[in-house]
XYZ file of C-alpha atoms in Angstrom:
647
model
C 30.875 -5.419 131.034
C 30.534 -1.659 130.901
C 34.284 -1.296 131.284
C 34.820 -3.665 128.383
C 32.395 -1.675 126.246
C 34.106 1.604 127.064
C 37.423 0.049 126.147
C 36.151 -0.487 122.623
C 34.422 -3.016 120.400
C 35.352 -6.663 120.276
C 36.972 -7.897 117.060
C 33.769 -9.639 115.963
C 31.684 -6.539 116.702
C 34.162 -4.370 114.801
C 34.053 -6.581 111.691
C 30.257 -6.730 111.827
C 30.070 -2.939 112.123
C 32.444 -2.361 109.214
C 30.575 -4.826 106.976
C 27.112 -3.547 107.819
C 27.987 0.137 107.513
C 30.119 -0.313 104.397
C 27.535 -2.228 102.391
C 24.744 -0.134 103.920
C 26.454 3.051 102.769
C 26.707 1.648 99.227
C 22.991 0.812 99.270
C 21.991 4.244 100.599
C 24.123 5.884 97.908
C 22.369 3.783 95.262
C 18.931 4.679 96.578
C 19.697 8.394 96.818
C 21.702 8.425 93.557
C 24.742 9.854 95.331
C 28.428 8.986 94.834
C 28.987 6.014 97.154
C 32.362 7.297 98.225
C 30.804 10.421 99.775
C 28.400 8.374 101.902
C 31.119 5.924 102.962
C 33.437 8.768 103.908
C 30.743 10.434 106.004
C 29.902 7.161 107.774
C 33.544 6.364 108.459
C 34.250 9.815 109.868
C 31.137 9.714 112.081
C 31.875 6.351 113.703
C 35.588 7.078 113.903
C 37.082 10.467 114.750
C 33.735 12.253 115.371
C 32.018 9.948 117.916
C 34.834 7.513 118.664
C 32.603 4.444 118.414
C 35.122 2.587 116.268
C 38.899 2.916 116.259
C 40.516 0.315 113.960
C 43.894 0.207 115.706
C 42.147 -0.294 119.057
C 39.270 -2.583 118.092
C 40.911 -4.743 115.434
C 44.538 -4.359 116.397
C 47.677 -5.152 114.416
C 45.808 -7.011 111.663
C 44.401 -3.730 110.284
C 47.309 -3.043 107.933
C 47.574 -6.633 106.605
C 43.814 -6.589 105.982
C 44.039 -3.317 104.077
C 47.018 -4.654 102.081
C 45.080 -7.792 101.096
C 41.994 -5.758 100.245
C 44.016 -3.414 98.038
C 45.558 -6.480 96.362
C 42.093 -7.828 95.488
C 40.984 -4.389 94.275
C 44.021 -4.141 91.985
C 43.442 -7.712 90.778
C 39.913 -6.614 89.890
C 41.387 -3.703 87.945
C 43.641 -6.064 86.015
C 40.730 -8.436 85.412
C 38.899 -5.575 83.666
C 41.718 -5.010 81.157
C 40.585 -6.959 78.110
C 43.223 -5.752 75.667
C 41.307 -6.681 72.514
C 38.573 -4.249 73.561
C 41.147 -1.543 74.081
C 42.529 -2.216 70.606
C 39.087 -1.613 69.126
C 38.596 1.557 71.130
C 39.056 5.047 69.806
C 42.466 6.550 69.220
C 41.806 8.984 72.031
C 41.670 6.179 74.611
C 45.082 4.896 73.560
C 46.566 8.380 73.730
C 45.095 8.937 77.213
C 46.709 5.681 78.331
C 50.063 5.577 76.539
C 50.849 9.293 76.670
C 48.485 10.626 79.328
C 49.406 8.213 82.145
C 53.141 9.055 82.313
C 52.491 12.744 81.699
C 49.831 12.764 84.421
C 52.289 11.095 86.795
C 54.899 13.788 86.162
C 52.485 16.729 86.422
C 50.786 15.331 89.545
C 54.154 14.805 91.212
C 55.095 18.372 90.296
C 51.839 19.681 91.803
C 52.615 17.780 95.000
C 56.201 19.009 95.144
C 55.557 22.680 94.327
C 51.943 22.989 95.508
C 51.593 20.777 98.584
C 55.258 21.139 99.536
C 55.977 17.386 99.730
C 59.446 15.972 99.207
C 60.397 14.248 95.975
C 59.984 10.749 97.472
C 56.404 11.227 98.666
C 55.570 13.229 95.519
C 56.769 10.447 93.219
C 54.748 7.768 95.020
C 51.559 9.801 95.433
C 51.865 11.220 91.901
C 51.768 7.694 90.493
C 48.603 6.879 92.420
C 46.930 10.035 91.106
C 46.995 8.670 87.559
C 43.933 6.694 88.716
C 40.647 8.489 87.971
C 38.433 5.908 89.647
C 36.207 3.581 87.564
C 33.988 2.958 90.610
C 33.258 6.695 90.708
C 33.150 7.568 87.011
C 30.581 4.885 86.074
C 27.706 6.229 88.230
C 28.605 9.805 87.235
C 28.315 8.881 83.548
C 24.949 7.221 84.141
C 23.695 10.277 85.962
C 25.024 12.813 83.427
C 23.879 10.765 80.375
C 26.840 11.777 78.224
C 27.110 11.117 74.513
C 28.768 7.858 73.578
C 32.292 8.984 72.643
C 33.146 11.197 75.646
C 31.542 8.622 77.948
C 33.663 5.840 76.422
C 36.834 7.906 76.659
C 36.279 8.677 80.334
C 35.239 5.133 81.200
C 38.092 3.390 79.379
C 40.666 5.830 80.731
C 39.491 5.035 84.259
C 39.488 1.268 83.678
C 42.927 1.090 82.076
C 44.714 3.679 84.199
C 43.414 2.106 87.422
C 46.068 -0.647 87.525
C 48.632 1.497 85.693
C 48.486 4.174 88.402
C 48.822 1.565 91.103
C 51.814 0.015 89.301
C 53.460 3.418 89.010
C 52.982 3.959 92.732
C 54.358 0.483 93.517
C 57.473 1.089 91.411
C 58.086 4.523 92.931
C 57.477 3.170 96.434
C 59.840 0.260 95.939
C 62.507 2.567 94.558
C 62.208 4.859 97.591
C 62.454 1.949 100.037
C 65.303 0.195 98.254
C 67.272 3.408 97.752
C 67.033 4.095 101.495
C 68.098 0.593 102.500
C 70.674 -0.205 99.822
C 74.296 0.749 100.165
C 74.532 2.249 96.683
C 72.307 3.353 93.805
C 73.394 0.363 91.714
C 72.455 -1.986 94.545
C 69.088 -0.242 94.877
C 68.363 -0.530 91.160
C 69.461 -4.165 91.155
C 67.221 -5.088 94.060
C 64.320 -3.198 92.510
C 64.831 -4.914 89.170
C 64.981 -8.321 90.857
C 61.771 -7.669 92.782
C 60.071 -6.391 89.620
C 61.119 -9.464 87.613
C 60.028 -11.861 90.368
C 56.641 -10.119 90.760
C 56.114 -10.122 86.993
C 57.067 -13.795 86.747
C 54.844 -14.852 89.652
C 51.906 -12.920 88.209
C 52.391 -14.495 84.784
C 52.783 -18.005 86.218
C 49.686 -17.700 88.427
C 47.594 -16.183 85.646
C 48.666 -18.709 83.014
C 48.310 -21.554 85.513
C 44.721 -20.581 86.361
C 43.861 -20.154 82.672
C 45.369 -23.503 81.739
C 43.725 -25.398 84.606
C 40.307 -23.848 83.985
C 40.437 -24.334 80.221
C 41.400 -28.009 80.524
C 38.683 -28.725 83.071
C 41.180 -29.606 85.809
C 39.188 -27.596 88.361
C 35.483 -28.382 88.944
C 33.045 -25.506 88.603
C 32.213 -25.295 92.290
C 35.912 -24.902 93.167
C 36.901 -22.293 90.579
C 36.262 -19.237 92.730
C 37.965 -20.715 95.845
C 40.964 -21.815 93.750
C 41.154 -18.367 92.160
C 41.046 -16.627 95.522
C 43.662 -18.933 97.078
C 45.960 -18.434 94.077
C 45.474 -14.686 94.384
C 46.652 -14.766 98.002
C 49.721 -16.847 97.086
C 50.474 -14.537 94.165
C 50.415 -11.575 96.532
C 52.423 -13.179 99.350
C 55.330 -14.795 97.455
C 56.825 -11.662 95.791
C 56.130 -9.705 98.972
C 58.622 -11.885 100.821
C 61.388 -10.668 98.506
C 60.364 -7.033 98.027
C 57.759 -5.349 100.182
C 54.473 -4.508 98.365
C 55.713 -6.009 95.081
C 52.826 -8.467 95.469
C 50.518 -5.669 94.289
C 52.303 -5.719 90.926
C 52.011 -9.514 90.750
C 48.253 -9.649 91.360
C 47.642 -6.903 88.782
C 49.591 -8.871 86.170
C 47.705 -12.023 87.146
C 44.392 -10.253 86.592
C 45.468 -8.974 83.156
C 46.558 -12.463 82.061
C 43.270 -14.059 83.137
C 41.219 -11.272 81.541
C 42.829 -11.951 78.158
C 42.794 -15.769 78.343
C 39.279 -15.976 76.813
C 38.046 -18.407 79.469
C 34.535 -19.871 79.145
C 34.063 -19.345 82.887
C 35.174 -15.713 82.796
C 31.649 -14.485 83.582
C 31.651 -16.356 86.905
C 35.127 -15.029 87.705
C 34.003 -11.506 86.852
C 31.029 -11.824 89.177
C 33.359 -12.964 91.949
C 35.622 -9.968 91.533
C 32.655 -7.578 91.354
C 31.118 -8.932 94.563
C 34.475 -9.103 96.324
C 35.367 -5.587 95.243
C 32.112 -4.103 96.519
C 32.692 -5.711 99.917
C 36.368 -4.841 100.110
C 36.011 -1.291 98.802
C 33.309 -0.672 101.393
C 35.375 -2.178 104.186
C 38.636 -0.489 103.236
C 37.044 2.907 102.939
C 35.272 2.622 106.291
C 38.552 1.489 107.909
C 40.557 4.319 106.353
C 37.986 6.998 107.155
C 37.582 5.746 110.726
C 41.369 5.694 111.136
C 41.680 9.300 110.059
C 42.923 11.506 112.839
C 41.712 15.094 112.866
C 45.142 15.990 114.181
C 46.617 14.766 110.883
C 44.192 17.007 109.012
C 45.584 19.797 111.126
C 48.919 19.175 109.397
C 47.378 20.464 106.182
C 47.817 24.148 105.397
C 46.700 26.477 102.650
C 49.072 24.549 100.391
C 46.580 21.662 100.362
C 44.065 23.940 98.659
C 46.733 25.078 96.211
C 47.558 21.441 95.459
C 43.917 20.556 94.721
C 43.547 23.618 92.501
C 46.706 22.701 90.565
C 45.430 19.150 90.006
C 41.919 20.152 88.906
C 42.774 23.277 86.911
C 46.309 22.627 85.620
C 47.626 19.050 85.795
C 44.490 17.263 84.601
C 43.631 19.711 81.757
C 47.227 19.815 80.496
C 47.469 16.019 80.552
C 44.273 15.503 78.563
C 44.734 18.350 76.081
C 48.326 17.334 75.329
C 47.346 13.644 75.009
C 44.441 14.294 72.640
C 46.259 16.886 70.500
C 46.180 15.835 66.860
C 43.387 13.289 67.327
C 39.923 13.363 65.789
C 38.291 14.071 69.161
C 36.327 17.363 68.815
C 37.353 20.370 70.894
C 34.244 20.403 73.116
C 34.815 16.734 74.010
C 38.458 17.447 74.855
C 37.383 20.282 77.146
C 34.827 18.090 78.921
C 37.325 15.265 79.477
C 40.056 17.713 80.515
C 37.972 19.093 83.358
C 36.508 15.728 84.438
C 38.782 13.680 86.654
C 37.099 12.390 89.819
C 39.282 10.314 92.117
C 37.845 7.360 93.985
C 38.267 4.521 96.417
C 41.401 3.006 94.867
C 43.240 6.302 95.255
C 42.329 6.579 98.942
C 43.062 2.920 99.674
C 46.448 2.812 97.941
C 47.439 6.286 99.164
C 46.560 5.417 102.750
C 48.542 2.193 102.538
C 51.656 3.709 100.953
C 51.458 6.831 103.116
C 51.777 4.756 106.272
C 54.494 2.617 104.709
C 56.506 5.712 103.772
C 56.057 7.215 107.228
C 57.246 3.968 108.813
C 60.268 3.999 106.505
C 61.237 7.457 107.745
C 59.742 9.595 104.978
C 58.284 12.424 107.026
C 55.835 13.588 104.353
C 54.239 10.132 104.219
C 51.880 11.038 107.065
C 50.333 13.817 104.955
C 49.539 11.624 101.931
C 46.412 10.085 103.495
C 44.763 13.399 104.462
C 45.675 14.916 101.076
C 44.061 11.941 99.317
C 40.844 12.367 101.315
C 40.697 16.076 100.511
C 41.332 15.495 96.795
C 38.718 12.738 96.559
C 36.072 14.743 98.395
C 36.609 17.868 96.296
C 36.682 16.090 92.922
C 33.732 13.763 93.626
C 31.500 16.541 94.926
C 32.647 18.970 92.212
C 32.102 16.605 89.294
C 29.024 15.025 90.853
C 27.193 18.341 90.758
C 28.769 19.937 87.675
C 29.313 17.154 85.110
C 25.707 17.036 83.848
C 25.220 20.839 83.439
C 28.749 21.199 82.014
C 28.008 18.469 79.439
C 24.711 20.136 78.520
C 26.476 23.475 78.114
C 28.959 21.865 75.699
C 26.168 20.003 73.874
C 27.481 16.591 74.934
C 24.588 15.298 77.031
C 22.543 12.459 75.555
C 19.344 13.849 74.108
C 15.894 13.003 75.405
C 14.764 10.547 78.037
C 16.188 7.049 78.574
C 14.571 4.737 76.083
C 13.624 1.123 75.431
C 15.590 -1.607 73.654
C 13.309 -4.181 72.006
C 14.968 -7.539 71.338
C 13.339 -9.337 68.438
C 11.837 -7.925 65.254
C 8.144 -8.751 64.852
C 4.748 -7.200 64.189
C 4.309 -6.577 67.905
C 7.713 -4.968 68.580
C 7.305 -2.848 65.443
C 3.935 -1.539 66.649
C 5.261 -1.004 70.179
C 8.394 0.739 68.908
C 6.369 2.960 66.593
C 3.988 3.964 69.409
C 6.822 4.736 71.844
C 8.717 6.711 69.216
C 5.673 8.916 68.604
C 5.662 9.693 72.334
C 9.285 10.861 72.223
C 10.753 7.752 73.865
C 14.056 6.605 72.266
C 13.601 3.072 70.984
C 15.592 0.502 69.017
C 14.721 -2.969 67.706
C 17.546 -5.527 67.678
C 17.543 -8.909 65.946
C 20.061 -11.437 64.652
C 17.882 -12.084 61.571
C 18.097 -9.316 59.001
C 14.694 -10.211 57.536
C 13.016 -9.558 60.896
C 14.204 -5.940 60.788
C 12.616 -5.074 57.440
C 9.222 -4.314 58.999
C 10.422 -2.009 61.827
C 12.840 -0.210 59.492
C 10.038 0.435 56.985
C 7.980 1.985 59.799
C 10.799 4.346 60.752
C 11.865 2.514 63.924
C 15.677 2.446 64.501
C 17.155 -1.045 64.277
C 20.350 -2.919 65.175
C 21.329 -5.976 63.163
C 23.250 -8.391 65.362
C 23.316 -10.010 68.766
C 22.744 -7.567 71.633
C 25.062 -9.718 73.748
C 27.955 -9.416 71.293
C 30.957 -7.140 71.654
C 29.859 -5.397 68.465
C 26.690 -4.295 70.250
C 28.771 -2.791 73.071
C 30.445 -0.470 70.564
C 27.516 0.092 68.160
C 24.550 0.573 70.497
C 24.554 3.601 72.777
C 23.585 1.656 75.883
C 23.469 4.808 78.021
C 20.524 5.995 75.892
C 18.378 3.056 77.003
C 16.991 2.290 80.415
C 14.797 -0.726 79.700
C 15.191 -3.985 77.778
C 12.173 -5.958 76.531
C 13.076 -9.454 75.294
C 10.295 -10.344 72.835
C 11.868 -12.479 70.123
C 10.356 -15.707 68.787
C 13.041 -17.721 70.630
C 12.053 -18.185 74.286
C 15.481 -19.506 75.257
C 17.197 -16.486 73.700
C 14.804 -14.140 75.512
C 15.738 -15.791 78.799
C 19.452 -15.560 77.999
C 19.237 -11.858 77.076
C 17.171 -10.993 80.148
C 19.497 -12.861 82.476
C 22.689 -11.444 80.987
C 21.573 -7.828 80.597
C 19.769 -7.830 83.931
C 23.079 -7.284 85.713
C 23.743 -4.155 83.639
C 20.301 -2.596 83.296
C 18.915 -3.850 86.618
C 16.466 -6.718 87.073
C 13.506 -4.377 87.435
C 14.232 -2.828 84.023
C 14.773 -6.091 82.132
C 11.455 -7.508 80.899
C 10.478 -10.636 79.014
C 7.303 -11.843 77.323
C 5.829 -15.139 78.511
C 7.413 -18.393 77.375
C 5.428 -21.096 75.597
C 4.280 -23.583 78.267
C 6.162 -21.482 80.814
C 3.354 -21.919 83.335
C 3.762 -25.713 83.273
C 5.732 -27.158 86.185
C 7.923 -29.216 83.840
C 8.944 -26.085 81.906
C 9.208 -23.641 84.817
C 12.563 -21.896 85.282
C 14.268 -20.730 88.495
C 13.512 -17.149 89.476
C 17.187 -16.262 88.898
C 16.729 -16.789 85.152
C 14.853 -14.514 82.797
C 13.378 -11.056 83.193
C 10.339 -9.527 84.816
C 7.004 -10.554 83.267
C 5.752 -8.294 80.468
C 2.661 -8.563 78.315
C -0.031 -10.005 80.598
C 1.177 -13.576 80.180
C 1.071 -13.517 76.376
C 3.626 -15.456 74.357
C 5.213 -14.501 71.062
C 2.619 -16.533 69.176
C -0.229 -14.866 71.094
C 1.080 -11.435 70.127
C 1.559 -12.431 66.502
C -1.975 -13.824 66.234
C -3.458 -10.637 67.673
C -1.368 -8.427 65.382
C -2.443 -10.446 62.342
C -6.041 -9.916 63.442
C -5.509 -6.162 63.265
C -4.605 -5.328 66.873
C -2.076 -2.550 67.493
C -0.215 -0.850 70.318
C -1.661 2.501 71.345
C -0.679 5.172 73.833
C -3.409 7.239 75.510
C -2.835 10.207 77.788
C -5.110 10.221 80.834
C -6.474 13.437 82.309
C -8.768 14.585 85.090
C -11.682 14.459 82.630
C -10.645 11.146 81.058
C -9.213 8.922 83.786
C -8.411 5.242 83.889
C -11.986 4.080 84.577
C -13.237 6.046 81.554
C -10.430 4.587 79.445
C -11.349 1.071 80.598
C -15.021 1.627 79.731
C -14.076 2.850 76.262
C -11.585 0.010 75.677
C -13.152 -3.048 77.358
C -11.134 -5.565 75.344
C -7.755 -3.773 75.349
C -4.785 -5.320 77.152
C -2.888 -2.872 79.325
C 0.894 -3.275 78.878
C 2.336 -0.425 80.894
C 2.525 3.316 81.278
C 4.720 6.294 80.463
C 5.294 8.607 83.408
C 5.387 12.378 83.207
C 9.204 12.373 82.871
C 9.084 9.936 79.927
C 10.047 6.751 81.799
C 8.367 3.558 80.589
C 6.958 1.316 83.342
C 5.462 -2.141 82.862
C 2.099 -3.324 84.184
C 2.743 -5.452 87.253
C 1.019 -8.842 87.218
C -0.633 -8.126 90.577
C -1.933 -4.801 89.238
C -3.577 -6.602 86.318
C -5.682 -8.651 88.748
C -6.596 -5.570 90.774
C -7.485 -3.352 87.834
C -9.283 -6.049 85.809
C -10.987 -8.328 88.388
C -13.456 -9.732 85.835
C -10.605 -11.117 83.765
C -9.037 -12.673 86.853
C -12.405 -14.246 87.660
C -12.687 -15.588 84.099
C -9.297 -17.291 84.447
C -10.463 -18.961 87.654
C -13.696 -20.112 86.016
C -11.614 -21.803 83.310
C -9.754 -23.902 85.898
C -10.802 -27.462 86.809
C -13.548 -27.445 89.416
C -11.376 -28.933 92.159
C -8.929 -25.983 91.894
C -11.400 -23.098 91.688
C -12.095 -22.702 95.403
C -8.428 -22.460 96.371
C -7.711 -20.071 93.486
C -10.645 -17.842 94.493
C -9.463 -17.725 98.108
C -5.969 -16.768 96.981
C -7.354 -14.043 94.703
C -9.424 -12.542 97.547
C -6.345 -12.555 99.757
C -4.450 -10.500 97.186
C -7.298 -8.099 96.336
C -6.996 -5.726 99.284
C -8.133 -2.105 99.288
C -4.612 -0.866 99.997
C -3.175 -2.695 97.004
C -6.048 -1.549 94.788
C -5.510 2.082 95.762
C -1.774 1.751 95.097
C -2.428 0.251 91.655
C -4.860 3.058 90.769
C -2.412 5.680 92.035
C 0.153 4.457 89.514
C -2.308 5.382 86.770
C -3.173 8.870 87.954
C -3.073 11.660 85.331
C -1.072 12.850 83.484
C 0.249 9.317 82.955
C 0.054 7.811 79.465
C -1.166 4.213 79.265
C 0.308 1.739 76.778
C -2.170 -0.853 75.564
C -2.664 -3.511 72.932
C -6.035 -2.662 71.438
C -8.288 -4.441 68.918
C -9.023 -2.818 65.560
C -11.795 -0.291 65.305
C -15.027 -1.761 63.849
C -14.572 -0.084 60.474
C -11.014 -1.337 60.185
C -11.940 -4.806 61.388
C -14.518 -5.084 58.629
C -12.049 -4.019 55.939
C -10.387 -6.800 53.940
C -6.881 -7.727 55.132
């Protein structure tokens, strides 16, 4: 048994290790707010070349390369599935220029940097240069969240990454196929003919698979529970069929298939998008762990000072020239051009595709192919670390960082949301009230609260509302079903813990209860829209009070015995809601009153459950969340003089 262990991991153990460490690295990166690729690279290097715990070629065997090929195919399909062309048409002129002009120019300049800087031959330079068009949407998105850029530069960077992701891979596929065919064909004409045939077949297969899926799904020929399996099986066929004619041309086919499905306007597109997001997280994690663990320090030894020159040429010459030339003559301001020009992090797709094609080129006799993988790792590490630590201060220096703290988006115009928005605005928290009824926005607008007229789930909202400026969504409209829909849909983008919803009418009844997967976190102490409206009509208002050492929470509670605590504003300006369990701990008399109102046969069990929850540890934790200098948000009754005044 010991001998077997020393010989390496079993296949099952190897897959379990890759899955656990890959997803675990993504989670750690999320918790620590670090670029996930850095954590995955470190983990892969530690279990691979550093400690030798995992060696893919030894522990998994000959299926490593087919697995990586399939994973890259799914990743590229995901890139194609993100390309909704109608959204690109509505985007700024700068995005189009970065795609139509910047992608080919970036390919040429990157290939030149590889040829003259890294010293690679023209074949390896052409293939790797195409891959380097990719700036990495999986890397740029968390960087933009962290840096809190203004809307336009953030959109330009994000859309460039999304669109150029499959374009860069296609460029690499075409260059790779040309290199292979030119080496195997008897003449240049034969090489071009074979390449053209493979390209046409891959394009046709991708179109047929994409249109076939769209047609079958739209006509209801595939039941809901089989849509994801059918999609995945079709994806595998789409990848395998062209690959039989021309090696790696399946990557082109799956990208085309993804683009076709993305623009088919399918009702079930949300479910398909969730599939590709979940699959991509798993596959990106696995591929990166496999590639990092496969890295041989001896191959890094092949790199010389020219690797540093190559990275410098990419970061300081190729990328800036590409962006500045692409955006010349556009309405994009100079400071935004400078920021975009010096922001080009590379990510997982670059490493995955470069590692795959590097090995393919080396196997085909291209000597420089063995250096592509190490060069890709070096470039990714330098750009991710560089931009991860410099993007935010660089944006602030250029005046392009979003101002203030992340704010709150209030869905539904009403007396309550107007009062809440007004109170938060006075505390310096960015706030906006959104509603589909123009009349509901008259009140908040008259009180100086910013408003958005329209559906927050619409595409217009994506382009009109600066989502990066808001961290929290509170669904508080008069329509309970719409509140649930908004909370469920936006929860995936803002995070479930930052998507809140007021109580639904009869929501506590078993017949009206919803699954926990629907809706947002409870906000408002169980009060419904009608409850809030009745209180506001009676003169209640939202107030914010700063606590101090002299005036703590207990003093505030004594002074405001009837007030309803809604949440708090932390010292850094973040709005936090009052947890339902904290309400019981901080206001035990109210919890007791609710129990007293229950039927007699239910009081004893409810009291026992309340005592079980009211522990000293939980009480201390709840009080700690309200330590000074926190500001408490409450719904308070009118002062006696105001209450006596005529309404």
